[in-house]
Amino acid sequence: AAICVELYKLLLDKPVDQLRNTFSNLALPLFTSAEPDPPKKTKAVVQGKDWVWSAWDRIDVTDPTMTVTGLMTMLEESYG
């Protein structure tokens, strides 16, 4: 039931500080709840510009027939 509540929070676009990670162990009388931390950001300087990313960021590749050379070209054009 706790997972369903958290899924509703995601659908309602609640901020990260309102989300909870709940763990229940039925073999032991153990119920714990914790607040997740936001992902850690990594910062780099690429061609004189600050570039910040986290583990939750992604690069979308929309062409299923893209080759490795095409991927490298796309990354060079997008991120330098």
CSV table of C-alpha atoms in Angstrom, one decimal:
chain,number,residue,atom,x,y,z
A,1,ALA,CA,0.0,0.0,0.0
A,2,ALA,CA,2.9,2.4,0.7
A,3,ILE,CA,4.2,2.0,-2.8
A,4,CYS,CA,0.8,3.0,-4.3
A,5,VAL,CA,0.8,6.2,-2.2
A,6,GLU,CA,4.3,7.0,-3.5
A,7,LEU,CA,3.2,6.4,-7.1
A,8,TYR,CA,0.3,8.8,-6.6
A,9,LYS,CA,2.8,11.4,-5.3
A,10,LEU,CA,4.9,10.9,-8.5
A,11,LEU,CA,1.8,11.3,-10.7
A,12,LEU,CA,0.9,14.5,-8.9
A,13,ASP,CA,4.4,15.9,-9.4
A,14,LYS,CA,5.1,16.3,-5.7
A,15,PRO,CA,8.6,17.6,-4.8
A,16,VAL,CA,11.4,15.1,-3.8
A,17,ASP,CA,11.2,16.1,-0.2
A,18,GLN,CA,7.6,14.7,0.1
A,19,LEU,CA,8.6,11.2,-1.2
A,20,ARG,CA,9.4,8.4,1.2
A,21,ASN,CA,11.1,5.0,0.9
A,22,THR,CA,9.3,2.5,3.0
A,23,PHE,CA,10.6,-1.0,3.9
A,24,SER,CA,8.6,-3.7,5.7
A,25,ASN,CA,10.0,-6.9,6.9
A,26,LEU,CA,7.1,-9.3,7.8
A,27,ALA,CA,9.5,-11.9,9.4
A,28,LEU,CA,10.5,-9.3,12.0
A,29,PRO,CA,8.2,-6.6,13.3
A,30,LEU,CA,10.2,-4.0,11.3
A,31,PHE,CA,8.7,-1.1,9.4
A,32,THR,CA,11.1,1.7,8.4
A,33,SER,CA,10.5,4.9,6.3
A,34,ALA,CA,13.2,7.2,5.0
A,35,GLU,CA,13.4,10.3,2.9
A,36,PRO,CA,15.4,10.0,-0.3
A,37,ASP,CA,18.1,12.5,-1.0
A,38,PRO,CA,18.2,14.3,-4.3
A,39,PRO,CA,20.9,13.0,-6.6
A,40,LYS,CA,24.4,14.4,-6.3
A,41,LYS,CA,25.4,16.8,-9.0
A,42,THR,CA,28.6,16.7,-10.9
A,43,LYS,CA,30.0,19.8,-12.3
A,44,ALA,CA,32.5,20.2,-15.2
A,45,VAL,CA,33.7,22.9,-17.5
A,46,VAL,CA,33.3,22.0,-21.1
A,47,GLN,CA,34.6,24.5,-23.7
A,48,GLY,CA,34.4,27.3,-21.2
A,49,LYS,CA,30.8,26.6,-20.1
A,50,ASP,CA,29.7,25.0,-16.8
A,51,TRP,CA,28.0,21.6,-17.3
A,52,VAL,CA,26.1,20.1,-14.4
A,53,TRP,CA,24.6,16.6,-14.4
A,54,SER,CA,23.4,13.9,-12.0
A,55,ALA,CA,22.9,10.2,-12.2
A,56,TRP,CA,19.2,10.8,-13.0
A,57,ASP,CA,20.1,12.7,-16.2
A,58,ARG,CA,20.0,10.9,-19.5
A,59,ILE,CA,20.8,11.4,-23.2
A,60,ASP,CA,17.9,10.4,-25.5
A,61,VAL,CA,18.8,8.7,-28.8
A,62,THR,CA,15.7,8.8,-31.0
A,63,ASP,CA,17.2,7.1,-34.1
A,64,PRO,CA,17.2,3.3,-33.7
A,65,THR,CA,19.5,2.9,-36.7
A,66,MET,CA,22.2,5.3,-35.4
A,67,THR,CA,25.8,3.9,-35.6
A,68,VAL,CA,28.5,4.6,-33.1
A,69,THR,CA,29.9,7.2,-35.5
A,70,GLY,CA,26.5,8.9,-35.6
A,71,LEU,CA,26.3,8.8,-31.8
A,72,MET,CA,29.7,10.4,-31.5
A,73,THR,CA,28.7,13.1,-34.0
A,74,MET,CA,25.5,13.8,-32.1
A,75,LEU,CA,27.3,14.1,-28.8
A,76,GLU,CA,30.0,16.4,-30.2
A,77,GLU,CA,27.3,18.7,-31.7
A,78,SER,CA,25.2,18.7,-28.4
A,79,TYR,CA,27.9,18.8,-25.7
A,80,GLY,CA,31.1,19.9,-27.5
